Short mmCIF file of C-alpha atoms and ligand atoms in Angstrom, two decimals:
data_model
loop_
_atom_site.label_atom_id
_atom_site.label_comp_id
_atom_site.label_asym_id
_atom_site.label_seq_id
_atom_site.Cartn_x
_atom_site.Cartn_y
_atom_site.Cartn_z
CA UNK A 1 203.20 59.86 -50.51
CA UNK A 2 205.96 60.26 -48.05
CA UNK A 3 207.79 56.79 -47.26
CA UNK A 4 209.52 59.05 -44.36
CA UNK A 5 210.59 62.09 -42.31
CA UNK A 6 213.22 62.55 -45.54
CA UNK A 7 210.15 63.35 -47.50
CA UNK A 8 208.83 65.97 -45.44
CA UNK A 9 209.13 69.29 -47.25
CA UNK A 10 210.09 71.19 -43.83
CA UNK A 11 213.30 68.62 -43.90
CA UNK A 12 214.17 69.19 -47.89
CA UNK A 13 211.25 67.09 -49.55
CA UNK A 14 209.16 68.11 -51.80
CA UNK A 15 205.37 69.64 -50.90
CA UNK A 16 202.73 67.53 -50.87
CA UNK A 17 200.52 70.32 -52.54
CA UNK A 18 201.10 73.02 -54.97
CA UNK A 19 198.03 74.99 -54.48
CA UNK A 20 197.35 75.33 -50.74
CA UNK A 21 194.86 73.65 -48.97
CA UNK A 22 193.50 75.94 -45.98
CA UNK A 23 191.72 76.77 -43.05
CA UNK A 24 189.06 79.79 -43.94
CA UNK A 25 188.78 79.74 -47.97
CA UNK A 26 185.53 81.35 -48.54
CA UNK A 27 182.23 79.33 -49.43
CA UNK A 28 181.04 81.53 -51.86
CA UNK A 29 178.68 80.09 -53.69
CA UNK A 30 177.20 80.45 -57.46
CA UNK A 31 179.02 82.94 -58.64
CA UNK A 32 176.35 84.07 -61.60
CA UNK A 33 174.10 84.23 -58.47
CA UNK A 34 176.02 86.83 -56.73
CA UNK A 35 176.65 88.57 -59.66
CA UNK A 36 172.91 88.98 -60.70
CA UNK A 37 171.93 90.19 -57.19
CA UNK A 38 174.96 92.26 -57.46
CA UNK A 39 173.94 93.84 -61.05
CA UNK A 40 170.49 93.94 -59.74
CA UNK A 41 171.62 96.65 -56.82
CA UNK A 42 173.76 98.31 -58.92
CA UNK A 43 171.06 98.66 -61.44
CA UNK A 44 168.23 99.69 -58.15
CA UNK A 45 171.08 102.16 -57.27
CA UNK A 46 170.64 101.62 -53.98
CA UNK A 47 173.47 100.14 -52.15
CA UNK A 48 173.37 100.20 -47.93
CA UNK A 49 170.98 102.15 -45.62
CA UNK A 50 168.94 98.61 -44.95
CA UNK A 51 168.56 97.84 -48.84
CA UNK A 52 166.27 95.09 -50.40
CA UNK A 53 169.19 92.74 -50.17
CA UNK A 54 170.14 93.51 -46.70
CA UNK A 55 166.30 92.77 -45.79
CA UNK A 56 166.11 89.40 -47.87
CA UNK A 57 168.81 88.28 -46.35
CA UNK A 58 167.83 88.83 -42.37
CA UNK A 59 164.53 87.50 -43.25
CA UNK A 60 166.77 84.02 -44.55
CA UNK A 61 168.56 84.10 -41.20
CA UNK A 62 165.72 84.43 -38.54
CA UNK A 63 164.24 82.39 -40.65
CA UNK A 64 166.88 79.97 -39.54
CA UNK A 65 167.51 81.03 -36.41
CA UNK A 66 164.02 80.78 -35.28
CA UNK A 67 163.68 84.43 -34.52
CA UNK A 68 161.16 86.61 -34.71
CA UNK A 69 164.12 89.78 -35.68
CA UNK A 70 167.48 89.74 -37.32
CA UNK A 71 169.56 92.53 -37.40
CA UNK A 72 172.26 92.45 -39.61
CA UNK A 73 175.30 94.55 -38.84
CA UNK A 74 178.68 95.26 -40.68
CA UNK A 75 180.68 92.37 -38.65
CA UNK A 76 180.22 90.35 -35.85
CA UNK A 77 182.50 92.26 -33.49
CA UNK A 78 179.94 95.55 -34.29
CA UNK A 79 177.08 93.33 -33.48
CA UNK A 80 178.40 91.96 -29.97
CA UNK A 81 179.16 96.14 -29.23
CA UNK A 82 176.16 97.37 -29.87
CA UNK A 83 174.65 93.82 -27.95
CA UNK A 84 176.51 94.52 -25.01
CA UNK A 85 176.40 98.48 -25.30
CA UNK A 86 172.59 98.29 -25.10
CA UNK A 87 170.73 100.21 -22.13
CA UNK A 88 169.87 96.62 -20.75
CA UNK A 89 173.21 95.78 -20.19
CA UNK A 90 174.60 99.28 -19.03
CA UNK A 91 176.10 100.01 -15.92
CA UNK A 92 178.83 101.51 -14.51
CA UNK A 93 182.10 101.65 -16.18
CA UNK A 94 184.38 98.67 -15.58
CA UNK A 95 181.20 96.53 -14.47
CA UNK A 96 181.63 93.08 -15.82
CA UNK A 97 180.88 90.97 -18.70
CA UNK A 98 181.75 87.24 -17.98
CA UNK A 99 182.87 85.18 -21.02
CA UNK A 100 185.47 82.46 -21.92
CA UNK A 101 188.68 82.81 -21.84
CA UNK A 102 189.01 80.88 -24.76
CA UNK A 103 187.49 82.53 -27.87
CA UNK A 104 188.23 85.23 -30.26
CA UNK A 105 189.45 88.49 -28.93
CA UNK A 106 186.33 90.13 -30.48
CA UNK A 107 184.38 88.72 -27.46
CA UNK A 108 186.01 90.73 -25.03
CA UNK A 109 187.17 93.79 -27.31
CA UNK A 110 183.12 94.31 -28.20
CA UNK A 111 183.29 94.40 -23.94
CA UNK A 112 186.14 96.59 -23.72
CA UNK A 113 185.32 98.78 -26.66
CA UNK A 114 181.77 99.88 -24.46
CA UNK A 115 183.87 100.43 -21.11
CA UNK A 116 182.88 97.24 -19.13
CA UNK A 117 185.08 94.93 -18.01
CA UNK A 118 185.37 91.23 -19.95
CA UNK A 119 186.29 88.51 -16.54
CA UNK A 120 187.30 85.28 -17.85
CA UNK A 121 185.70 82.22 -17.11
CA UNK A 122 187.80 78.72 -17.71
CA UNK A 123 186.41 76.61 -20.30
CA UNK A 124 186.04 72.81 -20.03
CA UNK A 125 188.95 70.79 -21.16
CA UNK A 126 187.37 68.52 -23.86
CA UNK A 127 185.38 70.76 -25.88
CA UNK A 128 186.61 74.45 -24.71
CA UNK A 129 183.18 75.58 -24.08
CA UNK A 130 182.87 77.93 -21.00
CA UNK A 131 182.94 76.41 -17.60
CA UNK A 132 179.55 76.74 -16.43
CA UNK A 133 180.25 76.02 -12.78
CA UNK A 134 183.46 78.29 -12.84
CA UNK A 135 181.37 80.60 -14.55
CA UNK A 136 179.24 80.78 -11.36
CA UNK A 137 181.84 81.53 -8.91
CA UNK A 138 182.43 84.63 -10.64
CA UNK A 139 179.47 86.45 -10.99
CA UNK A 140 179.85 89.28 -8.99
CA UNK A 141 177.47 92.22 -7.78
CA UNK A 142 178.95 94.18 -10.73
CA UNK A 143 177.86 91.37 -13.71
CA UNK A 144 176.10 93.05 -15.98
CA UNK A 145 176.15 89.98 -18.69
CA UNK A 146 177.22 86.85 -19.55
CA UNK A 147 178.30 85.55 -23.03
CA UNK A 148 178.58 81.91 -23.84
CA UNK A 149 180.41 81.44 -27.05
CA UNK A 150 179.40 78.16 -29.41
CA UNK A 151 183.30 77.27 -30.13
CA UNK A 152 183.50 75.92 -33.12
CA UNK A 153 179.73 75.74 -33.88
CA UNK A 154 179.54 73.81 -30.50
CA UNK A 155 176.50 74.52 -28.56
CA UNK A 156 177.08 75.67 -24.83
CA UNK A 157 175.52 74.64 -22.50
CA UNK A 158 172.73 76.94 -23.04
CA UNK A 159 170.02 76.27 -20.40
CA UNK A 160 172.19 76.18 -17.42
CA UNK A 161 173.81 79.58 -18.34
CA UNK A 162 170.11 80.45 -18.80
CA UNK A 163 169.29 79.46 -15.01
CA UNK A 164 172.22 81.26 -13.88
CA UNK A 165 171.64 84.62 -15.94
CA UNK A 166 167.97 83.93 -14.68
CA UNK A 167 168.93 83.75 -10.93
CA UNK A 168 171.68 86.60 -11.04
CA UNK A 169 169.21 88.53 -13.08
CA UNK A 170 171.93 89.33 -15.71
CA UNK A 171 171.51 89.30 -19.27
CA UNK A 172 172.59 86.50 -21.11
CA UNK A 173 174.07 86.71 -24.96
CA UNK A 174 175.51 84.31 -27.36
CA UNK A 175 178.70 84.98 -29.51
CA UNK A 176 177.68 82.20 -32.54
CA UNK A 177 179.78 83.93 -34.70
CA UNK A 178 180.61 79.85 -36.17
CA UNK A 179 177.75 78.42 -35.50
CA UNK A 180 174.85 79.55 -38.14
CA UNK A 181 173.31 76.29 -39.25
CA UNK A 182 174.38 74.96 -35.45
CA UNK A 183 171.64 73.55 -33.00
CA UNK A 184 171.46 72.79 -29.43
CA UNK A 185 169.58 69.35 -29.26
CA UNK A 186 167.11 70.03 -32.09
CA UNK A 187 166.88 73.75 -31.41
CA UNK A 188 168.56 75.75 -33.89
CA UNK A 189 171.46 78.13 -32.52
CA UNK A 190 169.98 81.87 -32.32
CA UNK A 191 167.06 81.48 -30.21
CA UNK A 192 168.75 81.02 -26.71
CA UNK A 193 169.62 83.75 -24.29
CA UNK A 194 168.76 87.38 -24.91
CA UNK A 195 170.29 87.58 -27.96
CA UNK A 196 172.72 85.97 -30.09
CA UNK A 197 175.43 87.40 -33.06
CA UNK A 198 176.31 85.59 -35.80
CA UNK A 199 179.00 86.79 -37.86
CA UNK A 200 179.41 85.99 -41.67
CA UNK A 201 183.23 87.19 -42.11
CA UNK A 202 184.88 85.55 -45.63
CA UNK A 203 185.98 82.86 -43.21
CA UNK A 204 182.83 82.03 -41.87
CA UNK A 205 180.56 78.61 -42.91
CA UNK A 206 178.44 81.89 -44.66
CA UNK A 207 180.43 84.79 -46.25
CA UNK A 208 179.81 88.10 -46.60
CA UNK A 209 182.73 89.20 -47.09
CA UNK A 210 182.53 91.34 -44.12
CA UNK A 211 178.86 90.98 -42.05
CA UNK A 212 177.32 89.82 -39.11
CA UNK A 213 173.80 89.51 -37.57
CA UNK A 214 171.68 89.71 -34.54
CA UNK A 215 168.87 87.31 -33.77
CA UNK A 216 166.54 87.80 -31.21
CA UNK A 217 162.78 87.62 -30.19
CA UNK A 218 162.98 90.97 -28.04
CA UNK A 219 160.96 93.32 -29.98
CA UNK A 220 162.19 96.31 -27.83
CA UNK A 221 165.48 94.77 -28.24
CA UNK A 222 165.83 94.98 -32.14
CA UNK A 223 164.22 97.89 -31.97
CA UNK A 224 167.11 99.61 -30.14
CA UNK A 225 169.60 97.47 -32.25
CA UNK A 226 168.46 98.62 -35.46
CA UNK A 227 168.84 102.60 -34.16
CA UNK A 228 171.74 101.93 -32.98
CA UNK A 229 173.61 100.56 -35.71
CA UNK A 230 172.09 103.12 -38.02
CA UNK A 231 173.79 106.89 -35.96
CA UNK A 232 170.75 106.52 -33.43
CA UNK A 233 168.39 107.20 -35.62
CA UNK A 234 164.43 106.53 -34.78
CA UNK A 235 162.10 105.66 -36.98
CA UNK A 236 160.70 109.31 -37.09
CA UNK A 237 164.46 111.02 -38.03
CA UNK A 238 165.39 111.85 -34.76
CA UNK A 239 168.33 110.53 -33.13
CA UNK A 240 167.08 109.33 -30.17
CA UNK A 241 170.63 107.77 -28.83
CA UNK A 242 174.01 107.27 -29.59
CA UNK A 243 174.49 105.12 -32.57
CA UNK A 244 177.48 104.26 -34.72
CA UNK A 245 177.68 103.02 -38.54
CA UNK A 246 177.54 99.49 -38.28
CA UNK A 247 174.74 98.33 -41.34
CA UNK A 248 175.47 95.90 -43.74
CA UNK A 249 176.12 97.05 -47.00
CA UNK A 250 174.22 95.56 -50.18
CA UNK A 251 176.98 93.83 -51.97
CA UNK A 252 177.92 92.00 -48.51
CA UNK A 253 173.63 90.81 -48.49
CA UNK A 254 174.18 89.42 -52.19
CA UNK A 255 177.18 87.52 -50.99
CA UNK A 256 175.57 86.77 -47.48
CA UNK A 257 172.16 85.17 -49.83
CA UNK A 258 174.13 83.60 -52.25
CA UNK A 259 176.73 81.25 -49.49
CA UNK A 260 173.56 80.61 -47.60
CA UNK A 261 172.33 78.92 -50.50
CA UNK A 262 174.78 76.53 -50.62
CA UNK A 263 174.49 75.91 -47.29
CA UNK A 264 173.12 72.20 -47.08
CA UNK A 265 175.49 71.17 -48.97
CA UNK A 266 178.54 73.19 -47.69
CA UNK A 267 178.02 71.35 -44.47
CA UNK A 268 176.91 67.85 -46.03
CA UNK A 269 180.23 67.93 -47.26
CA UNK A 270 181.92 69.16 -44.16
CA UNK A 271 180.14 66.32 -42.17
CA UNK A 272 181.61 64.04 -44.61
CA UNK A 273 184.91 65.58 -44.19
CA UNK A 274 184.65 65.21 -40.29
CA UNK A 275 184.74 61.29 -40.83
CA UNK A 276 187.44 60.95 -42.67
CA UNK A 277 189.43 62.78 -40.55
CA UNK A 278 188.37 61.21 -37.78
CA UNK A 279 188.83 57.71 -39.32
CA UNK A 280 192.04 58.33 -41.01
CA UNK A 281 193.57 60.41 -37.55
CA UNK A 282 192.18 57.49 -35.17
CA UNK A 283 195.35 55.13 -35.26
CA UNK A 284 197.83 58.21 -34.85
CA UNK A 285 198.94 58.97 -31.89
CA UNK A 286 198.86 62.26 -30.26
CA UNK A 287 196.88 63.79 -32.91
CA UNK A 288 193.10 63.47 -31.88
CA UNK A 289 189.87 65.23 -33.46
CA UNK A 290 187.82 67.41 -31.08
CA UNK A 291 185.18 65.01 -31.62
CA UNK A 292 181.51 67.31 -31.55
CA UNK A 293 178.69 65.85 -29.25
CA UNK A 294 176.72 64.34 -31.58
CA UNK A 295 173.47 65.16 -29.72
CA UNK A 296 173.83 68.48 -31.48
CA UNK A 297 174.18 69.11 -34.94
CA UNK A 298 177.20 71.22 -35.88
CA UNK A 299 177.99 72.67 -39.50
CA UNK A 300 181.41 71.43 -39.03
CA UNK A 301 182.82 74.29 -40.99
CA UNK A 302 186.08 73.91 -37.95
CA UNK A 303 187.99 70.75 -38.00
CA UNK A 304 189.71 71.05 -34.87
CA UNK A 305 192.50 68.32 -33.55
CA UNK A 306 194.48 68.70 -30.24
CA UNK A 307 198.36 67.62 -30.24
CA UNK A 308 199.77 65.96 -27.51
CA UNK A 309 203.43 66.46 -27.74
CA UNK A 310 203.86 63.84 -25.06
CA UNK A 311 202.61 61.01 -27.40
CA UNK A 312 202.97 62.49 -30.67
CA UNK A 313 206.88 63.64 -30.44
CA UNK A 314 206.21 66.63 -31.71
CA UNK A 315 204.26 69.47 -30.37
CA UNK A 316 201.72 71.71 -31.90
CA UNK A 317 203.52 74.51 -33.05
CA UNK A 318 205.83 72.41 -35.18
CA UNK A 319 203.13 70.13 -37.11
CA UNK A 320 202.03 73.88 -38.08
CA UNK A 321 205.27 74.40 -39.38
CA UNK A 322 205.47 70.48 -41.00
CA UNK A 323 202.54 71.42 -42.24
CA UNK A 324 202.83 74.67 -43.62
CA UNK A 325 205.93 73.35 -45.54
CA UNK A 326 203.46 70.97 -47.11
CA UNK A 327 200.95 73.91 -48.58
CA UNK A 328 198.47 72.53 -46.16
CA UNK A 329 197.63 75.96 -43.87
CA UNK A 330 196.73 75.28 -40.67
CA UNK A 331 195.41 77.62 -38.07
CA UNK A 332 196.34 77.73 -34.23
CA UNK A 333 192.93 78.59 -33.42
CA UNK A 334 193.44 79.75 -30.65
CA UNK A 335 196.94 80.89 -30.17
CA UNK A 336 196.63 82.64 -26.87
CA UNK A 337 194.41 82.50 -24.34
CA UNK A 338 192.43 85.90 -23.73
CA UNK A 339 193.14 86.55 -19.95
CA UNK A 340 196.77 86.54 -21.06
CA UNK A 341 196.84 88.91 -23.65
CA UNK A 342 198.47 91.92 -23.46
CA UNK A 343 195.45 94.18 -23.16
CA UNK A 344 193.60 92.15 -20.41
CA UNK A 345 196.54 90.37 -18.45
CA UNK A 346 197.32 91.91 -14.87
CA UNK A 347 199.09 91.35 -11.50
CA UNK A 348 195.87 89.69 -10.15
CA UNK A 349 195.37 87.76 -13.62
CA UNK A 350 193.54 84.06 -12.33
CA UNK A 351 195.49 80.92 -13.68
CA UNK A 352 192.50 79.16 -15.70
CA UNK A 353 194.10 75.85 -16.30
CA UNK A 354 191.92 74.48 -18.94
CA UNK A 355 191.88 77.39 -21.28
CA UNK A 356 195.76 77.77 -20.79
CA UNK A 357 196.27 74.21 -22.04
CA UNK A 358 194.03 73.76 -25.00
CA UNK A 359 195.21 76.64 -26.45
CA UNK A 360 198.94 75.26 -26.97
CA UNK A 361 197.51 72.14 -28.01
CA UNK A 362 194.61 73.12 -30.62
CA UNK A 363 194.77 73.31 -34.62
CA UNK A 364 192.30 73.96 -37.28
CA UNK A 365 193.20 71.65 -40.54
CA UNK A 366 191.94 72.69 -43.61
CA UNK A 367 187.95 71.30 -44.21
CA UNK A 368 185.17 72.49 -46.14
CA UNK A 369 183.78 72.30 -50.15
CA UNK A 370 187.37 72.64 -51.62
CA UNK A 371 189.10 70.09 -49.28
CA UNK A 372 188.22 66.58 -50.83
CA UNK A 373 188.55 63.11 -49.13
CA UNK A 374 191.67 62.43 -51.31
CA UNK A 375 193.20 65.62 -49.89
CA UNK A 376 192.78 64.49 -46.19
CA UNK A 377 193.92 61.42 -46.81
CA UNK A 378 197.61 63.33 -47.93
CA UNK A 379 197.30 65.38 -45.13
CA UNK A 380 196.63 62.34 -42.58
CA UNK A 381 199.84 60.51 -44.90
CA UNK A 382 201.82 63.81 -43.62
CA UNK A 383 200.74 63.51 -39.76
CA UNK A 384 201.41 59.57 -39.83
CA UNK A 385 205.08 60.40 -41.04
CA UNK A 386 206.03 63.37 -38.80
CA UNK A 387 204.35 61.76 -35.88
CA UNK A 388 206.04 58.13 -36.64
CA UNK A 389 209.66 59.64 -36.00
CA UNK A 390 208.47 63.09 -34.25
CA UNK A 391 211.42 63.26 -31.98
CA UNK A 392 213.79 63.40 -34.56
CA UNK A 393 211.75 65.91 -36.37
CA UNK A 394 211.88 67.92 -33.65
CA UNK A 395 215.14 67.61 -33.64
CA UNK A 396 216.51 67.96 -37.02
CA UNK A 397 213.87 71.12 -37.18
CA UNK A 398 216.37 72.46 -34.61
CA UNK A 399 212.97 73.16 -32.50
CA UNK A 400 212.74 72.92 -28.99
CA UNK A 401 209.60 71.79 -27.08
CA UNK A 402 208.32 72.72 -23.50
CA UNK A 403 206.92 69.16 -23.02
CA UNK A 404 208.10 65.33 -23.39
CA UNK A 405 208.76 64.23 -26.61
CA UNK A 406 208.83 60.48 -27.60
CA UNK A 407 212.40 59.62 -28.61
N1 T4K B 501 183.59 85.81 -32.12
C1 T4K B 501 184.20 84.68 -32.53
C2 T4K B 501 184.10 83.44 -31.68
C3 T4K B 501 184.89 84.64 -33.74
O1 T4K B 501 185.51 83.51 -34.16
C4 T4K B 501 184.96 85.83 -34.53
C5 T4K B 501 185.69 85.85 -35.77
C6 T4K B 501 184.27 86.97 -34.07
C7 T4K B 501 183.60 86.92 -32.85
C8 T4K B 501 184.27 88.26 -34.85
O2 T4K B 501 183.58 88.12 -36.08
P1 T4K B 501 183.79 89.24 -37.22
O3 T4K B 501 183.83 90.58 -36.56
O4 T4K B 501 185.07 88.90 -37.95
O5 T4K B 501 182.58 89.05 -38.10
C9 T4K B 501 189.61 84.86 -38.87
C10 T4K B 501 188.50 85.85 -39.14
O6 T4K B 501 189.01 87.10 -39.57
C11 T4K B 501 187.58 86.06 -37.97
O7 T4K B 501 186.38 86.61 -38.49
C12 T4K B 501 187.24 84.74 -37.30
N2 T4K B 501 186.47 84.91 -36.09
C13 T4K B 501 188.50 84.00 -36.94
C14 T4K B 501 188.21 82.69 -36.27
O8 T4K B 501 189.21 83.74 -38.15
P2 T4K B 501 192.20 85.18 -38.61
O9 T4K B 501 193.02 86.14 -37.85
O10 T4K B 501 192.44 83.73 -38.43
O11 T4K B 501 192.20 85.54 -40.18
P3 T4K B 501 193.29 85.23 -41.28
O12 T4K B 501 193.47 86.46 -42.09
O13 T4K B 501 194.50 84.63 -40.66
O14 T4K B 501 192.58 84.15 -42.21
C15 T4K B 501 192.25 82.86 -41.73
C16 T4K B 501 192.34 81.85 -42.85
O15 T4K B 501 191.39 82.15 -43.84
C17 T4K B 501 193.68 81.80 -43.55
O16 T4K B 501 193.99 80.44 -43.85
C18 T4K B 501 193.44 82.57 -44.86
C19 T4K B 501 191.99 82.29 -45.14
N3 T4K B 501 191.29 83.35 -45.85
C20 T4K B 501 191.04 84.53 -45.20
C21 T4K B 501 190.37 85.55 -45.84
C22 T4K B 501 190.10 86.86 -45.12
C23 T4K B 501 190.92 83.16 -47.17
O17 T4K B 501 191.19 82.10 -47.75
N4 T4K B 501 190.24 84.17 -47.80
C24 T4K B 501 189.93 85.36 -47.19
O18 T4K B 501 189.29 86.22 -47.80
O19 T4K B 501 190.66 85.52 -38.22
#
């Protein structure tokens, strides 16, 4: 318990945890389980190149996705290259891919990486979730696609990003690299758009180690997909295009089967996890769950809060820090917004006010199997005491803040 800013390990007290609690331990699952699948390919000798494993395990996910294919690829950003690399999307170089500007720089590196051009949409300010109408106002005679990205296992707003892709005649795809398990009313996340990519990264609701997968129910579609992550290769040996090395590797499937059998109760525990922070955050001010639209169902693998510096005294940045100090790992998810990074920022760079401000604002606290209820309620304890006097932790942190802070 800490009776007051004193106690706060970033001001001399002690932590509040001695083994962290973070954002993006891996869900693993039965470990025996993984190891028998594991002994099982080592035993087969036969350990990539679209392996029993590999093909158990995309059969499990369009299984889930409603699908008629799954692809699986190495990782999610391979997935969303060879998505957007594929004939149906090609075009000139520096034609245009419209996305978010508030995602994961894979979006608009897999964009990059095949020569077109990512544009950033804003996002709206509640959820983050791409700005349909803004979204409209740039499409452009050089759109080749547009990518919707379910933040946070958040569904877009898939069917009026269908209507425009429809009307532009543009292909629509889906980064759900969080949301496996997601749905869209009661539609499970996959089936919407061209195609969507799911990615199973150790951090991910579903690990495989490293992995990712694309769902769609374009035959000619996964047909290409699967040649193209495997060096262009056709089904009679010729290479028929140009490919690149992006298949997922056995030992990633046995991980990848094992996670996703835990998965019912990775996110009935997550759900539960989503209540208590949102009952033990609701008197504090400033600190306020990204509450999900319930309509939808979400794995709520992300806990996401937004600070408000102006009511909470403090701003995000430093409850990372006060945090931190505590062993509880946060994550500014997302730290920057994408149309002002480094690689994609220019003189004629749009302002895109909504993205620009959730990003200062957002956190990821540490949810999931390994974070219990009497864990949150410490971490809640920690907020309530750094918020109650956040002024003069700003202060005494010797940290300055670009916004008003209560006194
Ligand atoms: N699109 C979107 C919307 C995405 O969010 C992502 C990935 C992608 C596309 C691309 O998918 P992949 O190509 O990766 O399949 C992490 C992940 O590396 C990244 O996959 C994920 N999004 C992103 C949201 O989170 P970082 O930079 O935050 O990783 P890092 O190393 O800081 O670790 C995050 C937390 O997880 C820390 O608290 C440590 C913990 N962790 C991490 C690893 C790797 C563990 O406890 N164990 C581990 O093995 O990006």
């Amino acid at each position: 318990m800490k009776a007051g800013i004193e106690d706060l390990a970033l001001l001399g007290g002690a932590p509040a945890f001695v083994h962290d609690r973070r954002v993006g331990r891996p869900n693993q699952g039965e470990r025996r389980r993984f190891l028998d699948r594991l002994n099982r390919a080592l035993d087969s000798e036969w350990l990539s190149n679209m392996g029993p494993l590999s093909l158990e395990f995309e059969a499990r996910v369009a299984e889930m996705a409603g699908t008629r294919h799954c692809v699986s690829v190495c990782n999610a950003t391979v997935g969303l290259q060879l998505l957007i690399g594929d004939e149906a999307t090609a075009g000139e170089p520096g034609d245009e891919v419209l996305m978010p500007a508030l995602t994961f720089p894979a979006t608009a590196h897999a964009a990059a990486w095949r020569g077109l051009r990512p544009v950033f949409c804003d996002v709206d300010p509640v959820t983050g979730l791409i700005d349909v109408a803004d979204m409209g106002r740039r499409l452009s005679p050089r759109t080749r696609a547009i990518v919707g990205v379910h933040l946070w296992g958040q569904a877009c707003d898939v069917r009026r990003l269908e209507k425009y892709a429809q009307d532009a005649e543009v292909r629509l795809y889906f980064d759900a690299a969080p949301a496996l398990g997601c749905t869209h009313l009661d539609e499970p996340i996959g089936g919407f758009g061209d195609a969507e990519v799911f990615s199973f990264h150790a951090t991910k609701v579903v690990n495989s180690f490293e992995g990712g997968a694309i769902v769609t129910d374009d035959d000619a579609l996964a047909q290409r997909l699967r040649s193209a992550r495997n060096f262009g290769f056709y089904d009679n040996g010729s290479v028929g295009m140009v490919g690149t090395n992006g298949k997922m590797s056995e030992a990633s499937a046995a991980m990848g089967l094992t996670s996703l059998e835990s998965l019912d109760e990775i996110v009935a525990h997550n759900r539960a996890n989503h209540h208590a922070y949102l009952a033990a955050l609701a008197e504090i001010p400033g600190v306020h769950v990204l509450d999900y639209d319930w309509r939808h169902r979400n794995n709520h693998h992300y806990l996401m809060v937004t600070v408000e510096p102006g009511e909470a005294g403090l701003d995000r940045d430093l409850l990372l820090r006060v945090l931190g100090a505590e062993n509880i790992l946060a994550k500014p998810y997302f730290f920057e917004p994408l149309h002002l990074m480094s690689p994609y920022r220019h003189p004629q760079t749009p302002s895109l006010p909504a993205a620009e401000s959730l990003c200062g604002r957002l956190l990821a606290l540490p949810t999931g199997p390994m974070v219990s209820a009497e864990d949150i309620a410490v971490i809640c304890q920690v907020i309530q005491t750094a918020v109650a006097r956040g002024g003069e932790v700003t202060r005494r942190a010797g940290y300055e803040t670009t916004d008003d802070t209560r006194q």
